[in-house]
JSON list of C-alpha atoms in Angstrom, two decimals:
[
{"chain": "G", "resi": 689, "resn": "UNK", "atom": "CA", "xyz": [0.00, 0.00, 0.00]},
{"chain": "G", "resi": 690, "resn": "UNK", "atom": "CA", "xyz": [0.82, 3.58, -1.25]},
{"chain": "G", "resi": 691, "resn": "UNK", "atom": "CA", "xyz": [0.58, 6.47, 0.93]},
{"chain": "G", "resi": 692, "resn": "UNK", "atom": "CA", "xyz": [0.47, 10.53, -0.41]},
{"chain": "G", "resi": 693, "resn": "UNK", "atom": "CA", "xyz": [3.06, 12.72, 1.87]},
{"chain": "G", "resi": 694, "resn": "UNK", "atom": "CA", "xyz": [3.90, 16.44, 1.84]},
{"chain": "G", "resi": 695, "resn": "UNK", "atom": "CA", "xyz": [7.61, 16.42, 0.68]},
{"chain": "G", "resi": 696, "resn": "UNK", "atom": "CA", "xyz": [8.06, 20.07, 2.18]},
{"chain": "G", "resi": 697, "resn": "UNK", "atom": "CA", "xyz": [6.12, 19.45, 5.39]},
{"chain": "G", "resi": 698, "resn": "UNK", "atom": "CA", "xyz": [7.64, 15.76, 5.64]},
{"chain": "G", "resi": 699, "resn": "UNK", "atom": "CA", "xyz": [4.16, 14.55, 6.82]},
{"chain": "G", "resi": 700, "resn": "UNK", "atom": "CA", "xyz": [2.30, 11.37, 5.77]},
{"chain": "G", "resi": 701, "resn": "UNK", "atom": "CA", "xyz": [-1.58, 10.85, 5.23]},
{"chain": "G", "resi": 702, "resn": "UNK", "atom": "CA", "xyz": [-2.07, 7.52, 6.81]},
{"chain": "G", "resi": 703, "resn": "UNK", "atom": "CA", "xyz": [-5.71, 7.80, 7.18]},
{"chain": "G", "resi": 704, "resn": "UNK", "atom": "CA", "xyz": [-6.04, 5.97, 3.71]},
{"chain": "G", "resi": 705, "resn": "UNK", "atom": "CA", "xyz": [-3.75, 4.67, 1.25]},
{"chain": "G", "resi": 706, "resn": "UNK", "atom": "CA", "xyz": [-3.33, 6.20, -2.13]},
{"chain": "G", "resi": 707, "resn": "UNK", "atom": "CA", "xyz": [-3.11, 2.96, -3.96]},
{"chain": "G", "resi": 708, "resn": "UNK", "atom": "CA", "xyz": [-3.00, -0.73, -2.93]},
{"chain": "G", "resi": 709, "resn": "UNK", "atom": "CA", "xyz": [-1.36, -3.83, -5.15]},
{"chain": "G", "resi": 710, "resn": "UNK", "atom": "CA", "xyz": [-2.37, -7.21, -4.53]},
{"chain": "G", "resi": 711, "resn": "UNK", "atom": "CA", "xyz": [-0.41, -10.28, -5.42]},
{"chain": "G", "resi": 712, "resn": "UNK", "atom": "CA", "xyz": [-0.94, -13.56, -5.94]},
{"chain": "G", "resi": 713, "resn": "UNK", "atom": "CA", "xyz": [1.51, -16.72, -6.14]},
{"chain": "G", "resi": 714, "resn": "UNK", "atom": "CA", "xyz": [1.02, -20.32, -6.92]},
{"chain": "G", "resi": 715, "resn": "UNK", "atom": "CA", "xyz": [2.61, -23.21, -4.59]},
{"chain": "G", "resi": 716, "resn": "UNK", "atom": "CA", "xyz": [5.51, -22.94, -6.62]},
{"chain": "G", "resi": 717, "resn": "UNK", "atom": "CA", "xyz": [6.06, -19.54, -5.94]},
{"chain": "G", "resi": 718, "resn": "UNK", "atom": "CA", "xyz": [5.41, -17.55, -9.08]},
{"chain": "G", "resi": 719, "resn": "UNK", "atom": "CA", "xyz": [3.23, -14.67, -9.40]},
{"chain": "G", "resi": 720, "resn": "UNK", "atom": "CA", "xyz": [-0.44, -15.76, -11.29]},
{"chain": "G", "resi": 721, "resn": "UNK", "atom": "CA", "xyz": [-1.91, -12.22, -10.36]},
{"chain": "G", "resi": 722, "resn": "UNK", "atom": "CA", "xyz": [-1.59, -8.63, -9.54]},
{"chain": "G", "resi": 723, "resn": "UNK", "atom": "CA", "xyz": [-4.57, -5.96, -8.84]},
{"chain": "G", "resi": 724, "resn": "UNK", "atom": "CA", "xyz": [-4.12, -2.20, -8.73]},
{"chain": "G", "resi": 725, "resn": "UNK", "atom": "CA", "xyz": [-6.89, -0.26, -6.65]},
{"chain": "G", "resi": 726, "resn": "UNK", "atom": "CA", "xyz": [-6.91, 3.65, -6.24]},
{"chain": "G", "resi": 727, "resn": "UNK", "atom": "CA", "xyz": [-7.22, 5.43, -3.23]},
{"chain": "G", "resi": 728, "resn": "UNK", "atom": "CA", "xyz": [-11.75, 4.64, -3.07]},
{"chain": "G", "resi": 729, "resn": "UNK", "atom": "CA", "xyz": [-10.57, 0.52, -3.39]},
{"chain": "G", "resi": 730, "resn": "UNK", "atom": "CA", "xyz": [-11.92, 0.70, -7.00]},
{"chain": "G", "resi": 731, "resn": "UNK", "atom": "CA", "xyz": [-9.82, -1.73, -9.34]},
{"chain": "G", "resi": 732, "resn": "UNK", "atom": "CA", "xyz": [-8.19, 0.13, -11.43]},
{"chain": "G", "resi": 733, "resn": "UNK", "atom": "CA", "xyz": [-6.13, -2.83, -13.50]},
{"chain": "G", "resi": 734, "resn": "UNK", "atom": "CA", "xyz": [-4.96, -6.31, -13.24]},
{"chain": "G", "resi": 735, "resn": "UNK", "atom": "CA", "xyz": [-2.05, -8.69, -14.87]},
{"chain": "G", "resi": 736, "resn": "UNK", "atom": "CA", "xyz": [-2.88, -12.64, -14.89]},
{"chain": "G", "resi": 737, "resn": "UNK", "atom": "CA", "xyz": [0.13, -14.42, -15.43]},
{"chain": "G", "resi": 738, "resn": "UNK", "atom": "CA", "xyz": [0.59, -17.94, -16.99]},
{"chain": "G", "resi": 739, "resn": "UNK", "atom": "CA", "xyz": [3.34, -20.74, -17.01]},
{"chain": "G", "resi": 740, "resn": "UNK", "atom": "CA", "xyz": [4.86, -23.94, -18.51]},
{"chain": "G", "resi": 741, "resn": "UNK", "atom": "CA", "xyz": [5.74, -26.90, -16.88]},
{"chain": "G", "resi": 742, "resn": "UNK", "atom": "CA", "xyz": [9.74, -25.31, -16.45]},
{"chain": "G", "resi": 743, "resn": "UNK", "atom": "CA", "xyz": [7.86, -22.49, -14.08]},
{"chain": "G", "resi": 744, "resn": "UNK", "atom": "CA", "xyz": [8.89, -20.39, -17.52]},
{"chain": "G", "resi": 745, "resn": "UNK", "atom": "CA", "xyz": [6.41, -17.19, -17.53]},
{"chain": "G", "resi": 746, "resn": "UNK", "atom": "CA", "xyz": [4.88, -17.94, -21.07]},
{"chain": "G", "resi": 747, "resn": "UNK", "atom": "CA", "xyz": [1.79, -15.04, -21.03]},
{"chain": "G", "resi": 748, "resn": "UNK", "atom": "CA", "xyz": [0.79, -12.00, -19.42]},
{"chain": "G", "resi": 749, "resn": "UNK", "atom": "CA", "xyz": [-2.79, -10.38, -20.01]},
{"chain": "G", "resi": 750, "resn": "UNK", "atom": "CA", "xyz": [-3.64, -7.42, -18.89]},
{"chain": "G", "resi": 751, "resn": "UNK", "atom": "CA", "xyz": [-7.10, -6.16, -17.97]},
{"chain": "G", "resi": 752, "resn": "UNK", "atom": "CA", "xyz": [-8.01, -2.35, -18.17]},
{"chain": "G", "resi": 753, "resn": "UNK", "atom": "CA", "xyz": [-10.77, -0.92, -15.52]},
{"chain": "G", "resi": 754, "resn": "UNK", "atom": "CA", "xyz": [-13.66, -1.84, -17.59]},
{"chain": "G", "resi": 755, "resn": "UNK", "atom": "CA", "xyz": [-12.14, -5.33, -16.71]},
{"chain": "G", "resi": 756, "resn": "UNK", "atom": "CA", "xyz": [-12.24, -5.73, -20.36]},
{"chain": "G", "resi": 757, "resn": "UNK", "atom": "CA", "xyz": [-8.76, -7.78, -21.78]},
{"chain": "G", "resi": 758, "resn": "UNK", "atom": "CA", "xyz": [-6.64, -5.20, -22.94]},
{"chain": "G", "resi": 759, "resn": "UNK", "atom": "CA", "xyz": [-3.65, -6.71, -23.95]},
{"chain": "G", "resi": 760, "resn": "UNK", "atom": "CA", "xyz": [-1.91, -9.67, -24.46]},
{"chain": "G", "resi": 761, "resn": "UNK", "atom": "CA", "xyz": [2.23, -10.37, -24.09]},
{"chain": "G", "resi": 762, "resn": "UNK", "atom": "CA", "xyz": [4.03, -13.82, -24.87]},
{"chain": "G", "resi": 763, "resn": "UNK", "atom": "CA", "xyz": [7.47, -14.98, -23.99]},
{"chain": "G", "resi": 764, "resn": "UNK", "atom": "CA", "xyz": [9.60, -17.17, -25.56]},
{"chain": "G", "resi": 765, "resn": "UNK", "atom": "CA", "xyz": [12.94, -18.66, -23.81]},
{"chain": "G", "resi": 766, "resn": "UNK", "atom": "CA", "xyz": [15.86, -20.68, -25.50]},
{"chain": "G", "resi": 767, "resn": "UNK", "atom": "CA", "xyz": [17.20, -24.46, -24.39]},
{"chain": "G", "resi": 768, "resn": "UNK", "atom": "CA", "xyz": [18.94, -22.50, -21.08]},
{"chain": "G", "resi": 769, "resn": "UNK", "atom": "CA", "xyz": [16.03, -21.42, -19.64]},
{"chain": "G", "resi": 770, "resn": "UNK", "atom": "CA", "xyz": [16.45, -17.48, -20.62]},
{"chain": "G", "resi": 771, "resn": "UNK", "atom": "CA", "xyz": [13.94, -15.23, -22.45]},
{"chain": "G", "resi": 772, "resn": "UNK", "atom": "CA", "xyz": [14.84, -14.39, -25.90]},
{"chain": "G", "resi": 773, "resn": "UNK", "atom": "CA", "xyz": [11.43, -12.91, -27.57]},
{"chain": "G", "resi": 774, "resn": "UNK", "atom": "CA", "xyz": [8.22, -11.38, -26.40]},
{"chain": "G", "resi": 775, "resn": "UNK", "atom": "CA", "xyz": [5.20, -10.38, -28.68]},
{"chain": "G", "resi": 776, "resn": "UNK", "atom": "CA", "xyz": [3.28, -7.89, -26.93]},
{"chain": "G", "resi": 777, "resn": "UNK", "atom": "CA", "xyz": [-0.66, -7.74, -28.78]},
{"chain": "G", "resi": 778, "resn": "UNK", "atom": "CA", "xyz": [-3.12, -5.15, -27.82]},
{"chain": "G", "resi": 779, "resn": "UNK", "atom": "CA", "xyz": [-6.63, -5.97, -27.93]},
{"chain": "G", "resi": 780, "resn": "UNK", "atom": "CA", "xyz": [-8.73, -5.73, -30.23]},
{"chain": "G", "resi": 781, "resn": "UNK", "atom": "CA", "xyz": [-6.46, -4.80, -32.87]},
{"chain": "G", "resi": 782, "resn": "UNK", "atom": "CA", "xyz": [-3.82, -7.31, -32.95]},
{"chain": "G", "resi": 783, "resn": "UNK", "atom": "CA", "xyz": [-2.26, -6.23, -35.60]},
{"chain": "G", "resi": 784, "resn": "UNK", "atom": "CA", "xyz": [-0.89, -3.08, -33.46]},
{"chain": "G", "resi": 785, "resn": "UNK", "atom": "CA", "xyz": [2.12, -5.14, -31.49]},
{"chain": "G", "resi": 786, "resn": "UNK", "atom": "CA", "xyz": [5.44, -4.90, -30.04]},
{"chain": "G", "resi": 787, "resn": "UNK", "atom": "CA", "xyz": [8.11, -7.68, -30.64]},
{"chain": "G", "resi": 788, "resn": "UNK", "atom": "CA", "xyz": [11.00, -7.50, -28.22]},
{"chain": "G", "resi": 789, "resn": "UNK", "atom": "CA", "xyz": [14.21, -9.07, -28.74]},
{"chain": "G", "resi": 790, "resn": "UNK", "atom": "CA", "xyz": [16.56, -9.91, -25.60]},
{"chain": "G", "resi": 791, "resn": "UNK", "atom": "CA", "xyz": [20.66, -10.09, -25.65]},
{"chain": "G", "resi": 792, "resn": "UNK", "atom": "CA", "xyz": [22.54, -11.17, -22.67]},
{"chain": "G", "resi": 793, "resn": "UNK", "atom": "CA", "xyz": [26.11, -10.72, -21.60]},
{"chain": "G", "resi": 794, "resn": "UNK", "atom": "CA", "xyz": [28.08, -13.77, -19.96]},
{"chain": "G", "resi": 795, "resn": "UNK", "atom": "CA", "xyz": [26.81, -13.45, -16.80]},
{"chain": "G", "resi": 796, "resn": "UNK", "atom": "CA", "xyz": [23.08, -14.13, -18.30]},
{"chain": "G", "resi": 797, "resn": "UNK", "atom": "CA", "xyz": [22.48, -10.25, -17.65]},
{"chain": "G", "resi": 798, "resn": "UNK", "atom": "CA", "xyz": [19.87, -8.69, -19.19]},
{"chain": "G", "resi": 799, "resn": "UNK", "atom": "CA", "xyz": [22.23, -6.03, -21.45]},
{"chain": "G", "resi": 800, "resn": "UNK", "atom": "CA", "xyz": [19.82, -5.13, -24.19]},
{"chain": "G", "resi": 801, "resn": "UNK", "atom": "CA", "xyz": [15.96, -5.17, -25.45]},
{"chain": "G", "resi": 802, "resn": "UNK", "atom": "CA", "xyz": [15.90, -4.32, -28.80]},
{"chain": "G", "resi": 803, "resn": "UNK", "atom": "CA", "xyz": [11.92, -3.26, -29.50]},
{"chain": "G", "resi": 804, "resn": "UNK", "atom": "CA", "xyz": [10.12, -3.93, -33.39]},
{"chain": "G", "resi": 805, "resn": "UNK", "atom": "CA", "xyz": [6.68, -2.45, -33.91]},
{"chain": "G", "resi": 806, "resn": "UNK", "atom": "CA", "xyz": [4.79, -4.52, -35.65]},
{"chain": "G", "resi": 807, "resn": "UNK", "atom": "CA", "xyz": [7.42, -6.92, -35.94]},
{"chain": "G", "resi": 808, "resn": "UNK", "atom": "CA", "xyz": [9.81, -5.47, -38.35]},
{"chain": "G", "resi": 809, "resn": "UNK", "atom": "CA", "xyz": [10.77, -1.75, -37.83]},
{"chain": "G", "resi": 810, "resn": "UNK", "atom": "CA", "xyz": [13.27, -1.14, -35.00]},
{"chain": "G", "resi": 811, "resn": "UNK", "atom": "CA", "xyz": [11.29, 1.91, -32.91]},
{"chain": "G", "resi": 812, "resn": "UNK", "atom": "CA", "xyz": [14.06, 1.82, -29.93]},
{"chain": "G", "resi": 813, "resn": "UNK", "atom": "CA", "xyz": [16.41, 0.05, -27.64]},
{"chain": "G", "resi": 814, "resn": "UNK", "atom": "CA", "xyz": [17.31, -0.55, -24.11]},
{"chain": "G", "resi": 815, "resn": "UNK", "atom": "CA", "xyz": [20.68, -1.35, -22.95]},
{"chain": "G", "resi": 816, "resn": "UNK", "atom": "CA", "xyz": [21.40, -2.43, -19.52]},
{"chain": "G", "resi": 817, "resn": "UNK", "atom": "CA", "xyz": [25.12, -2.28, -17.09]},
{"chain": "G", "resi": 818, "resn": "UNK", "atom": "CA", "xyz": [25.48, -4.19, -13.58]},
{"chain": "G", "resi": 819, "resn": "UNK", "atom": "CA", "xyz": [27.99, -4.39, -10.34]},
{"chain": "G", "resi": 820, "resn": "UNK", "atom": "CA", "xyz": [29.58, -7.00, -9.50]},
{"chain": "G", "resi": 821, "resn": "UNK", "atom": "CA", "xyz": [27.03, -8.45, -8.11]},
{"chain": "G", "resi": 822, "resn": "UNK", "atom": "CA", "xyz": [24.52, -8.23, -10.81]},
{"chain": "G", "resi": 823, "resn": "UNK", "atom": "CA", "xyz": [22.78, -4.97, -9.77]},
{"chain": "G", "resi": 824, "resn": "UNK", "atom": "CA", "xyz": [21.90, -2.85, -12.45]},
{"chain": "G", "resi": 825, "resn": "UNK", "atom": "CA", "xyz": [23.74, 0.16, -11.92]},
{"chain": "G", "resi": 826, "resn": "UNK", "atom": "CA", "xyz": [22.38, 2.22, -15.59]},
{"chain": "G", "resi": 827, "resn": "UNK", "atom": "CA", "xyz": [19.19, 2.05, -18.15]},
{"chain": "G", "resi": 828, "resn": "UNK", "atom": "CA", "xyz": [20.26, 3.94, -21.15]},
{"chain": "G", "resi": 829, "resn": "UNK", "atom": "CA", "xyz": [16.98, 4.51, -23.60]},
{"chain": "G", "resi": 830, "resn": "UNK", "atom": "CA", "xyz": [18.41, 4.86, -27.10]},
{"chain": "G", "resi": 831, "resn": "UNK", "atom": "CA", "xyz": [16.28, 6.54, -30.09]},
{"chain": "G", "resi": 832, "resn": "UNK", "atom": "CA", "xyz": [16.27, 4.10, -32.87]},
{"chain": "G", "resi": 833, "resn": "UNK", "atom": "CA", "xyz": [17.35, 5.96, -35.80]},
{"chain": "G", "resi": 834, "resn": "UNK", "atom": "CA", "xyz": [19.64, 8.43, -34.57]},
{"chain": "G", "resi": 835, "resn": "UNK", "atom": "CA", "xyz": [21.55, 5.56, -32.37]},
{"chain": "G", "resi": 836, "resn": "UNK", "atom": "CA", "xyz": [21.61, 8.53, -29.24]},
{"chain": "G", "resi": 837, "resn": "UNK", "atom": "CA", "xyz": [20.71, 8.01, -25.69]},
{"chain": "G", "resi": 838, "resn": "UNK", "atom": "CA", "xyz": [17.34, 10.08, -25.06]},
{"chain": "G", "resi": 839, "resn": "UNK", "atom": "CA", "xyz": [17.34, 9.05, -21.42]},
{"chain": "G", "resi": 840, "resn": "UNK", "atom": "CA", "xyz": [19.88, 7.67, -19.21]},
{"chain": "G", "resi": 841, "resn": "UNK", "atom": "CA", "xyz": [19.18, 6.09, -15.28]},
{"chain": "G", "resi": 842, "resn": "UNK", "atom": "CA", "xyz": [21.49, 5.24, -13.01]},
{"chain": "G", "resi": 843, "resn": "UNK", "atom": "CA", "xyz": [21.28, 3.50, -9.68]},
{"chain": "G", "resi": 844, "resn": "UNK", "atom": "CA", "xyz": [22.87, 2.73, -6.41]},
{"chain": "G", "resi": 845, "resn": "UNK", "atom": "CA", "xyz": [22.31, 0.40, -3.75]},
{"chain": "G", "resi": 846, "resn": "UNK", "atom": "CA", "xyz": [23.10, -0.07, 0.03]},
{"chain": "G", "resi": 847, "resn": "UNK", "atom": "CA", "xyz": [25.12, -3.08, 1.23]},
{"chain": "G", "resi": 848, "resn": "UNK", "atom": "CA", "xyz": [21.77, -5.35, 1.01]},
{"chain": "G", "resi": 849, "resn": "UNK", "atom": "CA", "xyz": [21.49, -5.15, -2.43]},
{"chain": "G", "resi": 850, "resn": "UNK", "atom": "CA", "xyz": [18.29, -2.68, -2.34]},
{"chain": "G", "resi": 851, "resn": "UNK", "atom": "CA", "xyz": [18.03, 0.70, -3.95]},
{"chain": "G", "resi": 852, "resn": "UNK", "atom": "CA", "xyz": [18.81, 3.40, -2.38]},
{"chain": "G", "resi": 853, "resn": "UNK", "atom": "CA", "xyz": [19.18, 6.43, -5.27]},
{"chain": "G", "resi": 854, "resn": "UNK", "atom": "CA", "xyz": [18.09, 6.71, -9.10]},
{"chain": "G", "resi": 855, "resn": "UNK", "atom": "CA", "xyz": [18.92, 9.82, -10.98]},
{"chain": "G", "resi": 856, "resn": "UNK", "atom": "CA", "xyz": [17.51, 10.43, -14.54]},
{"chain": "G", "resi": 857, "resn": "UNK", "atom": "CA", "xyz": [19.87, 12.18, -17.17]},
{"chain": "G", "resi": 858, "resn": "UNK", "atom": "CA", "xyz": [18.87, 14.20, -20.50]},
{"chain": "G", "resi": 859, "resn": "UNK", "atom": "CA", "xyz": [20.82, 13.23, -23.76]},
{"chain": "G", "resi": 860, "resn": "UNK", "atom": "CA", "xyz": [23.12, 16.08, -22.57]},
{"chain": "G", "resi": 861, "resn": "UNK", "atom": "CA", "xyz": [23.93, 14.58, -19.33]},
{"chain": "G", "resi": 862, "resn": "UNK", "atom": "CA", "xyz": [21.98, 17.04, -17.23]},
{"chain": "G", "resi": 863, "resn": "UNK", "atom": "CA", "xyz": [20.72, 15.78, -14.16]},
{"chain": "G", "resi": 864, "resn": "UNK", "atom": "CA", "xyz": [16.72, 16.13, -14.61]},
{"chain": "G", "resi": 865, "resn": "UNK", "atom": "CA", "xyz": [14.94, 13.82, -11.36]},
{"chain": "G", "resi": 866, "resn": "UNK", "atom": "CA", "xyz": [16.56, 12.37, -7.99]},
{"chain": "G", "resi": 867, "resn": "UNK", "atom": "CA", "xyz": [14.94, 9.86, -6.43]},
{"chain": "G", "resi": 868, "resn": "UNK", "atom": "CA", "xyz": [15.93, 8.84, -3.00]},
{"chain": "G", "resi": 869, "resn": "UNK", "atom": "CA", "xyz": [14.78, 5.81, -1.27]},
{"chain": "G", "resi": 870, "resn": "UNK", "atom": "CA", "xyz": [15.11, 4.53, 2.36]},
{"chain": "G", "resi": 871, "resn": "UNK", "atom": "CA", "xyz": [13.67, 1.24, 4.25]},
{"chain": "G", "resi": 872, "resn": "UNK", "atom": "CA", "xyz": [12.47, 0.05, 7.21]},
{"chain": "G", "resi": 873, "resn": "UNK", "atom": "CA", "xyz": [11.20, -3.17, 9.15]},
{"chain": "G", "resi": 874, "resn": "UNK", "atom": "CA", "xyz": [13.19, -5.64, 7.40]},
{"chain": "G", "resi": 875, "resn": "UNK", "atom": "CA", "xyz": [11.87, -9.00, 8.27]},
{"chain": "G", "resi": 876, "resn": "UNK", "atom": "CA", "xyz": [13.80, -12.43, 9.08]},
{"chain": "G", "resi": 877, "resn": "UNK", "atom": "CA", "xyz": [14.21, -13.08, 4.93]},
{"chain": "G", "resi": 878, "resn": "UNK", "atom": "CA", "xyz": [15.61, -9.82, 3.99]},
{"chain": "G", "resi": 879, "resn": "UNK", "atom": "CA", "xyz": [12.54, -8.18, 2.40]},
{"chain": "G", "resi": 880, "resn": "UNK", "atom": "CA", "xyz": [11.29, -4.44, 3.31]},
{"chain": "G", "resi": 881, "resn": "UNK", "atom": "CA", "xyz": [7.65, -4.02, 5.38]},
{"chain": "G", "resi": 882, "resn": "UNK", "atom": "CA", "xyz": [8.09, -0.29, 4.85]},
{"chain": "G", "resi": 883, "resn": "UNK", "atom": "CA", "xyz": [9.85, 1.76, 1.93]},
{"chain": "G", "resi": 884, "resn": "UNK", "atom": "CA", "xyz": [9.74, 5.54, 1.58]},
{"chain": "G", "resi": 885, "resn": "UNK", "atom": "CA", "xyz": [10.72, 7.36, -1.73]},
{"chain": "G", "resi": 886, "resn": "UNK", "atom": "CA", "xyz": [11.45, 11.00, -2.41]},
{"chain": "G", "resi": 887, "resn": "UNK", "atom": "CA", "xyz": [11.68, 12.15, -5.49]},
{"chain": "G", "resi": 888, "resn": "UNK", "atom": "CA", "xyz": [13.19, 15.86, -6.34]},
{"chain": "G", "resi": 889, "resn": "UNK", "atom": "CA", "xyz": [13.42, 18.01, -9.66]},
{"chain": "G", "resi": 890, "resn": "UNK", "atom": "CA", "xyz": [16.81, 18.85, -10.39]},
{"chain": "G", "resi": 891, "resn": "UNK", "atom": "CA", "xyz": [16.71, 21.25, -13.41]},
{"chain": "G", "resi": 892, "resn": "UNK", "atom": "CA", "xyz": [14.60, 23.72, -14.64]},
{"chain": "G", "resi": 893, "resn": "UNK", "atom": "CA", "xyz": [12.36, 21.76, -16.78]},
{"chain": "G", "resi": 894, "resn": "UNK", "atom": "CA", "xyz": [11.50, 19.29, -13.85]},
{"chain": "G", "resi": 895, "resn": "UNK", "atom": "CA", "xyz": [11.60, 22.18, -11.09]},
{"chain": "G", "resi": 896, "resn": "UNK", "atom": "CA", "xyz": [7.95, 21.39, -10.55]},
{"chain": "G", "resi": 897, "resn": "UNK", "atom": "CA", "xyz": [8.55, 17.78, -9.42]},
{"chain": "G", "resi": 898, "resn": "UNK", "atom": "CA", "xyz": [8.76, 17.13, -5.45]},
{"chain": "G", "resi": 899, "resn": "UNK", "atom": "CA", "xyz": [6.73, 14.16, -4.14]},
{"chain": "G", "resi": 900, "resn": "UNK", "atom": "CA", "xyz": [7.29, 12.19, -0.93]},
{"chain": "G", "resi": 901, "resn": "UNK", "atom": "CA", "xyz": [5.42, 8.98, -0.57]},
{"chain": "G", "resi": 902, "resn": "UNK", "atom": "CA", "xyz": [5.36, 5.89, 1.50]},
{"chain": "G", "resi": 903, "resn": "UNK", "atom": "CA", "xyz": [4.86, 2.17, 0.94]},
{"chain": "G", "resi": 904, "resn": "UNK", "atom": "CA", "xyz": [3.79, -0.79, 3.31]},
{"chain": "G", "resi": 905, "resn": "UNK", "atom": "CA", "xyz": [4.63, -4.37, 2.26]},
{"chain": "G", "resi": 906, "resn": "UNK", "atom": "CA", "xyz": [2.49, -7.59, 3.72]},
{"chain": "G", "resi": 907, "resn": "UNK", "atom": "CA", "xyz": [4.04, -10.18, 3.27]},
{"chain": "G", "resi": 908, "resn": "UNK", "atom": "CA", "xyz": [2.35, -13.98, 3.88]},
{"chain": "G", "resi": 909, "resn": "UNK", "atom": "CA", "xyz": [4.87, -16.80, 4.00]},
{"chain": "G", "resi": 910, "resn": "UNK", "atom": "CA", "xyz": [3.36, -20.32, 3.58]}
]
């Protein structure tokens, strides 16, 4: 659960949460569903996920508010067990889709996502760098003609391996957004019961931005 704050005030509505995710895993410990409610506990959206006998995510569909099926993704992995295609179909239309294509370094990290619209034109690129110890440390969004960044992230993380800071760069290296994030109530596995993010506009075109929020994790182990 979400909750709004005043970043200049440093106070936090508790009353009600801003937004609420559920999630849902199977006895093998993958995720089958997610729902998103606002702040009234209306539904908002939901992702049903689906799997092969490997525990290999093979489909994702995504329902809008209406609770109408929006959209449709499928994966595709190679003999090793890592994802190598996904076809991403909107609904009705399925002729409007996304193919992504996935390269890997020789750790098995993640270091590009080349994305096709409608299967054949290149419309952009992802690439992907990691620590030592397989953080991901940048996320470089590249324009697909022009081979330039548009929008570079970087990341750092604490001694646990969580995030603690992402900054957002312009194609000129400017500094745009800071995001800061700290945690609390760490429980006997290592995961985070409370996380609180503030996020700060850096130059003048993001001046505006300043938001200060908190999130509660439940956790049930079985």
């Amino acid at each position: 659960m979400s909750y709004t704050a005043d970043a200049a005030k440093g106070t936090v509505d508790t009353l009600a949460p801003a937004s609420k995710f559920i999630e849902l895993f199977d006895e093998n410990g993958n995720e089958v569903e997610e729902s998103y409610t606002d702040k009234d506990d209306k539904k908002v959206s939901k992702w049903i996920w689906k799997y092969n006998e490997k525990s290999e995510k093979i489909e994702e569909d995504y329902f809008a508010e209406t609770g109408l099926q929006e959209a449709t993704t499928f994966f595709k992995y190679d003999t090793k067990g890592k994802l190598v295609e996904s076809d991403h179909e909107f609904s009705p239309d399925k002729t409007n889709s996304n193919k992504t294509l996935y390269k890997y370094d020789d750790r098995d990290n993640d270091v590009e996502e080349d994305v096709y619209s409608n299967g054949d034109t290149l419309k952009y690129k992802n690439t992907y760098q990691y620590d030592s110890r397989g953080n991901k440390i940048e996320m470089d969004y590249w324009h697909a003609k022009e081979d330039t960044i548009r929008v570079k992230w970087t990341f750092d993380y604490n001694d646990a391996g969580l995030r603690v800071k992402e900054d957002r760069y312009s194609s000129r290296g400017e500094l745009q957004i800071e995001n800061l994030l700290t945690y609390e109530n760490i429980d006997n596995l290592g995961n985070w019961l409370l996380q609180t993010r503030r996020s700060q506009g850096k130059n003048k075109e993001y001046a505006r931005i300043s938001s200060y929020s908190i999130t509660k994790m439940k956790i049930y182990y079985y």
